PDB file of C-alpha atoms in Angstrom:
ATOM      1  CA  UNK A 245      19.739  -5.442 -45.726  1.00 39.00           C
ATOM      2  CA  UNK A 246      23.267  -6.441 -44.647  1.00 38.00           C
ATOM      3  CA  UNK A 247      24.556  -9.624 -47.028  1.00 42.00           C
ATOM      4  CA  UNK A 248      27.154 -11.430 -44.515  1.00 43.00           C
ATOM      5  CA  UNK A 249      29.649 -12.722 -47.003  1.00 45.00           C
ATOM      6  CA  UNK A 250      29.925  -9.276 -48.841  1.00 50.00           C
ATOM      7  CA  UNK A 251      30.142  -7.742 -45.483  1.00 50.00           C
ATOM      8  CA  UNK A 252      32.935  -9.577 -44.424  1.00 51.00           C
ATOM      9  CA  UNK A 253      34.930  -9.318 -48.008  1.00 54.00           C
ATOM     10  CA  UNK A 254      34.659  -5.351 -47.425  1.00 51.00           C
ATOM     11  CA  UNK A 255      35.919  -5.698 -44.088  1.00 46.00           C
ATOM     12  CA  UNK A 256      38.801  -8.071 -44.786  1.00 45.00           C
ATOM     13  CA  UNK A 257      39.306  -5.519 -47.866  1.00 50.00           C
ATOM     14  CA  UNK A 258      39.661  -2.603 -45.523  1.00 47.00           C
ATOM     15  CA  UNK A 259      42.205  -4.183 -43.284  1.00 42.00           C
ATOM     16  CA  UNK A 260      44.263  -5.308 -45.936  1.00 39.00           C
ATOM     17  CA  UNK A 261      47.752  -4.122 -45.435  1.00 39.00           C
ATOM     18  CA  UNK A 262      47.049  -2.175 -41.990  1.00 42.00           C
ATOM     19  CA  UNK A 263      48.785  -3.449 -38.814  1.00 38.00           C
ATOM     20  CA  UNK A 264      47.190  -1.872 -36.538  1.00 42.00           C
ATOM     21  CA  UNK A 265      44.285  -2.265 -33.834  1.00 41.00           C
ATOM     22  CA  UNK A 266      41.982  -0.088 -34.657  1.00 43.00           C
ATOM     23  CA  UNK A 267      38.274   0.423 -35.910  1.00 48.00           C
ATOM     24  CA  UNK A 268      37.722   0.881 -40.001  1.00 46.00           C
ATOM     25  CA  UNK A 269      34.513   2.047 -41.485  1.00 48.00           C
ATOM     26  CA  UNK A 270      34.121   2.371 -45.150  1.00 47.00           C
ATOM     27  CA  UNK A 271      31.707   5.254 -45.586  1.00 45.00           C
ATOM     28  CA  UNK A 272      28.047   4.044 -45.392  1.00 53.00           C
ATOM     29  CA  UNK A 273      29.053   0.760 -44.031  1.00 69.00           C
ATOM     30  CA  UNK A 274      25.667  -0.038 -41.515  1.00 79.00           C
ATOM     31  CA  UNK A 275      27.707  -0.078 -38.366  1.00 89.00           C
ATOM     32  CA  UNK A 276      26.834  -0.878 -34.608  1.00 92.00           C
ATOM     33  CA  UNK A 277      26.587   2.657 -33.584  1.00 89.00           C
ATOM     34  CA  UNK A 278      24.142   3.467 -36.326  1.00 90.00           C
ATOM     35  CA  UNK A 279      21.511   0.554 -34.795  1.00 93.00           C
ATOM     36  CA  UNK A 280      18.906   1.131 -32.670  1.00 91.00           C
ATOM     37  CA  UNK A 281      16.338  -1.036 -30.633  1.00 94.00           C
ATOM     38  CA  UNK A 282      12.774  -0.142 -30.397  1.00 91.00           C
ATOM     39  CA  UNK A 283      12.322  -1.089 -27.115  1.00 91.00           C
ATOM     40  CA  UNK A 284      14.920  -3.352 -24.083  1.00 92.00           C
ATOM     41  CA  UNK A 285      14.863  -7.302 -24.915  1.00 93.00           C
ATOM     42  CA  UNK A 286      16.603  -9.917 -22.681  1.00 93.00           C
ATOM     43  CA  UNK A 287      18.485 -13.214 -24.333  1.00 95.00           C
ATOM     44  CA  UNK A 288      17.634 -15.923 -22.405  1.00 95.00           C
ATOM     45  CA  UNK A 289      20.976 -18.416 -22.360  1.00 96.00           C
ATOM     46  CA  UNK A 290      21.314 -21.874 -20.909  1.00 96.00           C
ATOM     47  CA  UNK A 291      23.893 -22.531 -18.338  1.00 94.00           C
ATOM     48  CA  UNK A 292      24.253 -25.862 -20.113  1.00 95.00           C
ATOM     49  CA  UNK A 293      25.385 -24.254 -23.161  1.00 97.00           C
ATOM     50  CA  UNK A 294      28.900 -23.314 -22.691  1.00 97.00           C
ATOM     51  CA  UNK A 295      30.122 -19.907 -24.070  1.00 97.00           C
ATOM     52  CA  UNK A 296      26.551 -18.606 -24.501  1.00 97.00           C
ATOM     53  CA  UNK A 297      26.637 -16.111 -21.834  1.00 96.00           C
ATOM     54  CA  UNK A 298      30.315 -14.551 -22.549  1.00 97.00           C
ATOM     55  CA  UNK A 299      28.839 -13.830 -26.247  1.00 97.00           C
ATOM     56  CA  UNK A 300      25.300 -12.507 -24.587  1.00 97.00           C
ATOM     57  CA  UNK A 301      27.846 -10.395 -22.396  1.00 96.00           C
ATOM     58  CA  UNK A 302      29.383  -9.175 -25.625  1.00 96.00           C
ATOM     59  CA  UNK A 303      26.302  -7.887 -27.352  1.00 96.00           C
ATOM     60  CA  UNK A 304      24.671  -6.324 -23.961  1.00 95.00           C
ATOM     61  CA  UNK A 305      28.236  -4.953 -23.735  1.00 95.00           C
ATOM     62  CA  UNK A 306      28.388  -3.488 -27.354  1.00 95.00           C
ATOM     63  CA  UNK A 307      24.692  -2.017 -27.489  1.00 94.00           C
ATOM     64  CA  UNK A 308      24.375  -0.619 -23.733  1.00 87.00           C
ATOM     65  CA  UNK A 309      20.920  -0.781 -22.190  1.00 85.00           C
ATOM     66  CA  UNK A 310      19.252  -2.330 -24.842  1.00 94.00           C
ATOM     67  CA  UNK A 311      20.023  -6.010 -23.856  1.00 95.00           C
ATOM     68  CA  UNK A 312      19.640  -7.955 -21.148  1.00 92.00           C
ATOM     69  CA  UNK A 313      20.497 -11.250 -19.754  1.00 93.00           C
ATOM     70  CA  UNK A 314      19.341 -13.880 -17.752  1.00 92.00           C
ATOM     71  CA  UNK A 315      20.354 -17.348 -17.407  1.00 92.00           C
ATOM     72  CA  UNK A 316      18.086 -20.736 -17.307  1.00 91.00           C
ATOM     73  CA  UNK A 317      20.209 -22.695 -14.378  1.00 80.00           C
ATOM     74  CA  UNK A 318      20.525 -25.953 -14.027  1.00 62.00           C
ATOM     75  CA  UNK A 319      19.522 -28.671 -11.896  1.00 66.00           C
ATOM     76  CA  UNK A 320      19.796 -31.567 -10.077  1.00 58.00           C
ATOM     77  CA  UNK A 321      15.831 -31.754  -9.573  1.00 60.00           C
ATOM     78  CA  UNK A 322      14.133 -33.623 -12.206  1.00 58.00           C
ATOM     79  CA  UNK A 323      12.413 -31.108 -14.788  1.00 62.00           C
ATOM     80  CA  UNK A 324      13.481 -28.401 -12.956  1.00 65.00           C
ATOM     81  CA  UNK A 325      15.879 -26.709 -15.839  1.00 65.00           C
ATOM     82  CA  UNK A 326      12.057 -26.880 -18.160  1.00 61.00           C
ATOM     83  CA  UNK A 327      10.196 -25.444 -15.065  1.00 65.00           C
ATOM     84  CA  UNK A 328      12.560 -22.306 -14.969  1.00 85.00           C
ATOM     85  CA  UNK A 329      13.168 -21.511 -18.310  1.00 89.00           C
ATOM     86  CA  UNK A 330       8.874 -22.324 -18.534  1.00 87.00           C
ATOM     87  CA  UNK A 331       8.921 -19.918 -15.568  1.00 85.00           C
ATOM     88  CA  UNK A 332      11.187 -17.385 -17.802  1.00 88.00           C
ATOM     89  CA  UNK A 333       8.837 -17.667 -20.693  1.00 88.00           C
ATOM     90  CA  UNK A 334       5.976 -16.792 -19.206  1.00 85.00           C
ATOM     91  CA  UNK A 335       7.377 -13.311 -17.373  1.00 78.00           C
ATOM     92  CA  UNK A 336       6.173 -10.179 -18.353  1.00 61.00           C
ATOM     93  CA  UNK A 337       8.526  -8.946 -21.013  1.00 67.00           C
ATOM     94  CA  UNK A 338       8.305 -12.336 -22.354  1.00 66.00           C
ATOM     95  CA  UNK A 339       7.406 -10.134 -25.748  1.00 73.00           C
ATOM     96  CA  UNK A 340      10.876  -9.581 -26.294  1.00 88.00           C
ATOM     97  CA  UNK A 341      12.552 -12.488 -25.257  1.00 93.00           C
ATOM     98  CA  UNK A 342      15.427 -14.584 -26.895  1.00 95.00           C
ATOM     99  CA  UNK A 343      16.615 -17.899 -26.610  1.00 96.00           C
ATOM    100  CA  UNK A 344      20.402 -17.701 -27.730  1.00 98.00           C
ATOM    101  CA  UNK A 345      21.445 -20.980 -28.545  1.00 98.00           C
ATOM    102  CA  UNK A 346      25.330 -20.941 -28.920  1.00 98.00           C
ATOM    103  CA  UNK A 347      27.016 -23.313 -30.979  1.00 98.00           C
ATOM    104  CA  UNK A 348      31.092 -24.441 -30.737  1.00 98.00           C
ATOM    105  CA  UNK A 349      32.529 -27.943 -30.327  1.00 98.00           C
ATOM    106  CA  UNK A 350      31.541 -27.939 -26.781  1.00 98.00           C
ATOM    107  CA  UNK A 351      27.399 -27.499 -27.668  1.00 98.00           C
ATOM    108  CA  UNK A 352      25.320 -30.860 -27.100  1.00 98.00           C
ATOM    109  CA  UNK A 353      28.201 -32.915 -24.949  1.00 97.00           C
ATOM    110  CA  UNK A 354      27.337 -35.588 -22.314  1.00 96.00           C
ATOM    111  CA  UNK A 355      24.532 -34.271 -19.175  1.00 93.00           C
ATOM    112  CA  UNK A 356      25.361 -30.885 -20.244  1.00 94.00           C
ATOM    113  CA  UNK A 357      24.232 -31.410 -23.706  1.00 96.00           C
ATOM    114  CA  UNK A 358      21.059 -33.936 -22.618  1.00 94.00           C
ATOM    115  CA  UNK A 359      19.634 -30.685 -20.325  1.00 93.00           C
ATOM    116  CA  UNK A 360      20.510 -28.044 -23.559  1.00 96.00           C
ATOM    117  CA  UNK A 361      18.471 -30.241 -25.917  1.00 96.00           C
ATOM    118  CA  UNK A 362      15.774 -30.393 -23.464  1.00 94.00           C
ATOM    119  CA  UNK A 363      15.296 -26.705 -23.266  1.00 95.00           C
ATOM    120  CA  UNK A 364      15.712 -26.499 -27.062  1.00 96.00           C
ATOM    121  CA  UNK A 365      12.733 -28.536 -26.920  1.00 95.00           C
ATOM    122  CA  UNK A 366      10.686 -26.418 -24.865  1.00 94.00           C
ATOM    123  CA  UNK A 367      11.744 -23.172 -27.118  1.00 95.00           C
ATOM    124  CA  UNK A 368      10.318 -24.804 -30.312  1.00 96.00           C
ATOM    125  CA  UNK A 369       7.250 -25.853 -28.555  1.00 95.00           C
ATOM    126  CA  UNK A 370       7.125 -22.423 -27.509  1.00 92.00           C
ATOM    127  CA  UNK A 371       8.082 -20.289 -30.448  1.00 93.00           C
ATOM    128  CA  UNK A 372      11.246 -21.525 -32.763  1.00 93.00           C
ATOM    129  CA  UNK A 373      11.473 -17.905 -34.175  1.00 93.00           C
ATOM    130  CA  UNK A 374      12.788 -16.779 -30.761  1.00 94.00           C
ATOM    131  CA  UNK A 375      15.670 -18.639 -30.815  1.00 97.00           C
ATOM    132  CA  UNK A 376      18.817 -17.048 -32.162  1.00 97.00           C
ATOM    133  CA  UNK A 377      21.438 -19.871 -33.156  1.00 98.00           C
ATOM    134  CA  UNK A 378      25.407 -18.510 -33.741  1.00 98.00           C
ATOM    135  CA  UNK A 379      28.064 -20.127 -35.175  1.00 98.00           C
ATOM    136  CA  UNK A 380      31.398 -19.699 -33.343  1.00 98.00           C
ATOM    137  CA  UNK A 381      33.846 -19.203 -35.931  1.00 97.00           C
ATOM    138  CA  UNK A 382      36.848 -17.886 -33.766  1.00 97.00           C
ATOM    139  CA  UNK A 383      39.646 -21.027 -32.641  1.00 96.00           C
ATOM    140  CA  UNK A 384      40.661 -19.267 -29.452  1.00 96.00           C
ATOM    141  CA  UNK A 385      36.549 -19.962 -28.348  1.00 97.00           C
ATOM    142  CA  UNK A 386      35.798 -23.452 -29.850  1.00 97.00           C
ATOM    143  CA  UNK A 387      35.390 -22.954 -33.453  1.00 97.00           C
ATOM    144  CA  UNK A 388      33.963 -26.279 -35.174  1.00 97.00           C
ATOM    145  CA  UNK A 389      32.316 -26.801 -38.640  1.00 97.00           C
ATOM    146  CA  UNK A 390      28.928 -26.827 -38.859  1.00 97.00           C
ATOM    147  CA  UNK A 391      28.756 -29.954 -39.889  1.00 96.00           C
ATOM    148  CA  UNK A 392      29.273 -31.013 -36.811  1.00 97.00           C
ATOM    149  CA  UNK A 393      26.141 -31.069 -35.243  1.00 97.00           C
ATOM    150  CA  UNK A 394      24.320 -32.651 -37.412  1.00 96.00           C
ATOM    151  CA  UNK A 395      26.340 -35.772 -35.826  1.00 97.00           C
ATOM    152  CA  UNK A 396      26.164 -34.097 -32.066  1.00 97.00           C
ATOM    153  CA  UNK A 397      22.656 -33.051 -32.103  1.00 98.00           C
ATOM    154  CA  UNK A 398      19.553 -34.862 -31.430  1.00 98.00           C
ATOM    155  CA  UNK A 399      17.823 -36.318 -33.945  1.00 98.00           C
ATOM    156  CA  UNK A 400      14.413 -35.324 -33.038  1.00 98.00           C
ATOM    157  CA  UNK A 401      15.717 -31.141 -32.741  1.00 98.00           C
ATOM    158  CA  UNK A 402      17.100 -31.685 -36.068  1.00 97.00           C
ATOM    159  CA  UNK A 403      13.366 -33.153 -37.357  1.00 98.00           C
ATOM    160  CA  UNK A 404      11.744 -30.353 -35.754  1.00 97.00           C
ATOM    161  CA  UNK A 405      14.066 -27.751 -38.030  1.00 96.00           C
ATOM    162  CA  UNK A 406      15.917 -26.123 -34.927  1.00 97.00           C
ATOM    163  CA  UNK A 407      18.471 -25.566 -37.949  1.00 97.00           C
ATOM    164  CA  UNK A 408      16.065 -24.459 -40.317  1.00 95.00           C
ATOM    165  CA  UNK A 409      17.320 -20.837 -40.545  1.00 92.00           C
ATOM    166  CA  UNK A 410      21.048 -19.727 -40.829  1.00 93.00           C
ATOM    167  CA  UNK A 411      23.012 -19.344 -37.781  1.00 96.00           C
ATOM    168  CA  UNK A 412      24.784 -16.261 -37.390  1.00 97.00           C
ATOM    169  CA  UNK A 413      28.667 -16.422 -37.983  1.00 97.00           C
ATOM    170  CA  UNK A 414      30.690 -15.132 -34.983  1.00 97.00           C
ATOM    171  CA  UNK A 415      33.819 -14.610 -36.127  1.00 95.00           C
ATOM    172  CA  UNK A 416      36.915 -13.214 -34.585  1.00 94.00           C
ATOM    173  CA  UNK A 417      38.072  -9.055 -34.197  1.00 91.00           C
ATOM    174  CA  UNK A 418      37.349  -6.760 -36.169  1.00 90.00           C
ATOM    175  CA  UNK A 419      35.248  -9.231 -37.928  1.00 92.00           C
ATOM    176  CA  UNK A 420      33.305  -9.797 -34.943  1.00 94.00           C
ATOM    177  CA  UNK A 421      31.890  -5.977 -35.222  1.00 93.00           C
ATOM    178  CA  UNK A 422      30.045  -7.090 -38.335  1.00 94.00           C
ATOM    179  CA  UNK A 423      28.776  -9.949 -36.296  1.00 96.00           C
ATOM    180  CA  UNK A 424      27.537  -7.984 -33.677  1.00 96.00           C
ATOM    181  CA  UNK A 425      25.609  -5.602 -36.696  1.00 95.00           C
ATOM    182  CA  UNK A 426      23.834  -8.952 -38.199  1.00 95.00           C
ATOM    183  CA  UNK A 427      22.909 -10.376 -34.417  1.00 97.00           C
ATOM    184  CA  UNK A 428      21.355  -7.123 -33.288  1.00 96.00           C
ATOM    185  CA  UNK A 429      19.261  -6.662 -36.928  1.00 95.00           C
ATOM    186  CA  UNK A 430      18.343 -10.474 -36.021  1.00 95.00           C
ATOM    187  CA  UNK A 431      17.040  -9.528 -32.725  1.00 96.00           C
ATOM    188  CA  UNK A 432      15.005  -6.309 -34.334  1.00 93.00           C
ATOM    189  CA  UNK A 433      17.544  -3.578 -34.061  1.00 95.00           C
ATOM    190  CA  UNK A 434      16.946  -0.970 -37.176  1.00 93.00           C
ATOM    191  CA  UNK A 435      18.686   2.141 -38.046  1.00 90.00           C
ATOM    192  CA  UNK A 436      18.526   5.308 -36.358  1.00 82.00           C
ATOM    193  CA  UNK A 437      21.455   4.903 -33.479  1.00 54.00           C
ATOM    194  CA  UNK A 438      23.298   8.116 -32.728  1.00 50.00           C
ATOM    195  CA  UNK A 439      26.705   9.030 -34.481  1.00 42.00           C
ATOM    196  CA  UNK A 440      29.910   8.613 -33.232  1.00 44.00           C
ATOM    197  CA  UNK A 441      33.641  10.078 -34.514  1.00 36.00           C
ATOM    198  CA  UNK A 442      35.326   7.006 -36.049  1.00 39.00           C
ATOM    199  CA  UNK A 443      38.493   6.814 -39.121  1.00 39.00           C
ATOM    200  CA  UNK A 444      36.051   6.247 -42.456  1.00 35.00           C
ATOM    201  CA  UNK A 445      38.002   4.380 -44.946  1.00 37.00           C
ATOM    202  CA  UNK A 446      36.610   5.302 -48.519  1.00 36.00           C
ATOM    203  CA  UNK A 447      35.136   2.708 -50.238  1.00 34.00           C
TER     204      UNK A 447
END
């Protein structure tokens, strides 16, 4: 089991003193090309929730054919945004189906916001494990403290433990590769992905 904050010390470690752009491995580091999924899933992101699908982009983008996405529209149409993420829910692969919830200082803002909560609702009335809560943690994309949204979130999410398990820091390159390692274990990925040639930095 990957610990984050060691993780990221080893990383930072690495890098320390080296100016360029490049991948760094230490040797036995648990690495994205070293994951495997069992079987496709599809994240299921809000187009109320701002930045949620560039980052689902990002991880169907870093583990090819494994993830999909699909996007819970919005509205004008009273209940509508419930009916089609209800509609989502209930489709065949719903099995392996996530709800990535996406969290930077734009999350849970005026209408927007209002229509986010409400599917957030319908996700913990349907199964709270399946949603997948990250942290942004990089400036250029909204970075806040988690803190928060304990102020910006509703109340009654907050009652029903929609926090209740850690969300996973995002944080900016090459720290974002360790990221993408902890999100895909989240979403079931275990070892067993095919090797690759990369610059191993002893430990």
């Amino acid at each position: 089991k990957v610990r984050r904050k060691n993780t990221f010390d080893e990383v930072a470690h690495a890098l320390v003193g080296d100016e360029q752009e490049q991948e760094l491995y230490f040797r036995g580091e648990l690495t994205c090309d070293k994951l495997r999924f069992e079987a496709p899933l599809t994240l299921v992101v809000s187009s109320h929730n701002p930045g949620a699908a560039n980052l689902a982009a990002e991880l169907a983008a870093t583990f090819a054919n494994a993830i999909a996405m699909t996007t819970a529209t919005e509205s004008n149409v009273a209940n509508v945004v419930e009916e089609r993420l209800a509609a989502i829910l209930r489709s065949t692969h719903a099995e392996r189906l996530f709800f990535l919830l996406y969290l930077n200082k734009y999350t849970f803002l005026g209408r927007a916001g209002e229509a986010l909560a409400s599917q957030c609702r319908t996700m913990l009335n349907h199964d709270k494990f399946s949603i997948v809560i990250v942290h942004e943690q990089d400036d250029t994309r909204g970075a806040c403290e988690f803190a928060r949204f304990f102020t910006t979130t509703p109340d009654d999410l907050i009652a029903d433990d929609l926090y209740a398990e850690i969300a996973l820091a995002f944080h900016e390159q090459p720290f974002r590769q360790v990221s993408y390692v902890l999100a895909a274990q989240k979403l079931g990925a275990v070892r067993g992905g095919r090797r690759r040639s990369r610059k191993v930095i002893a430990a």
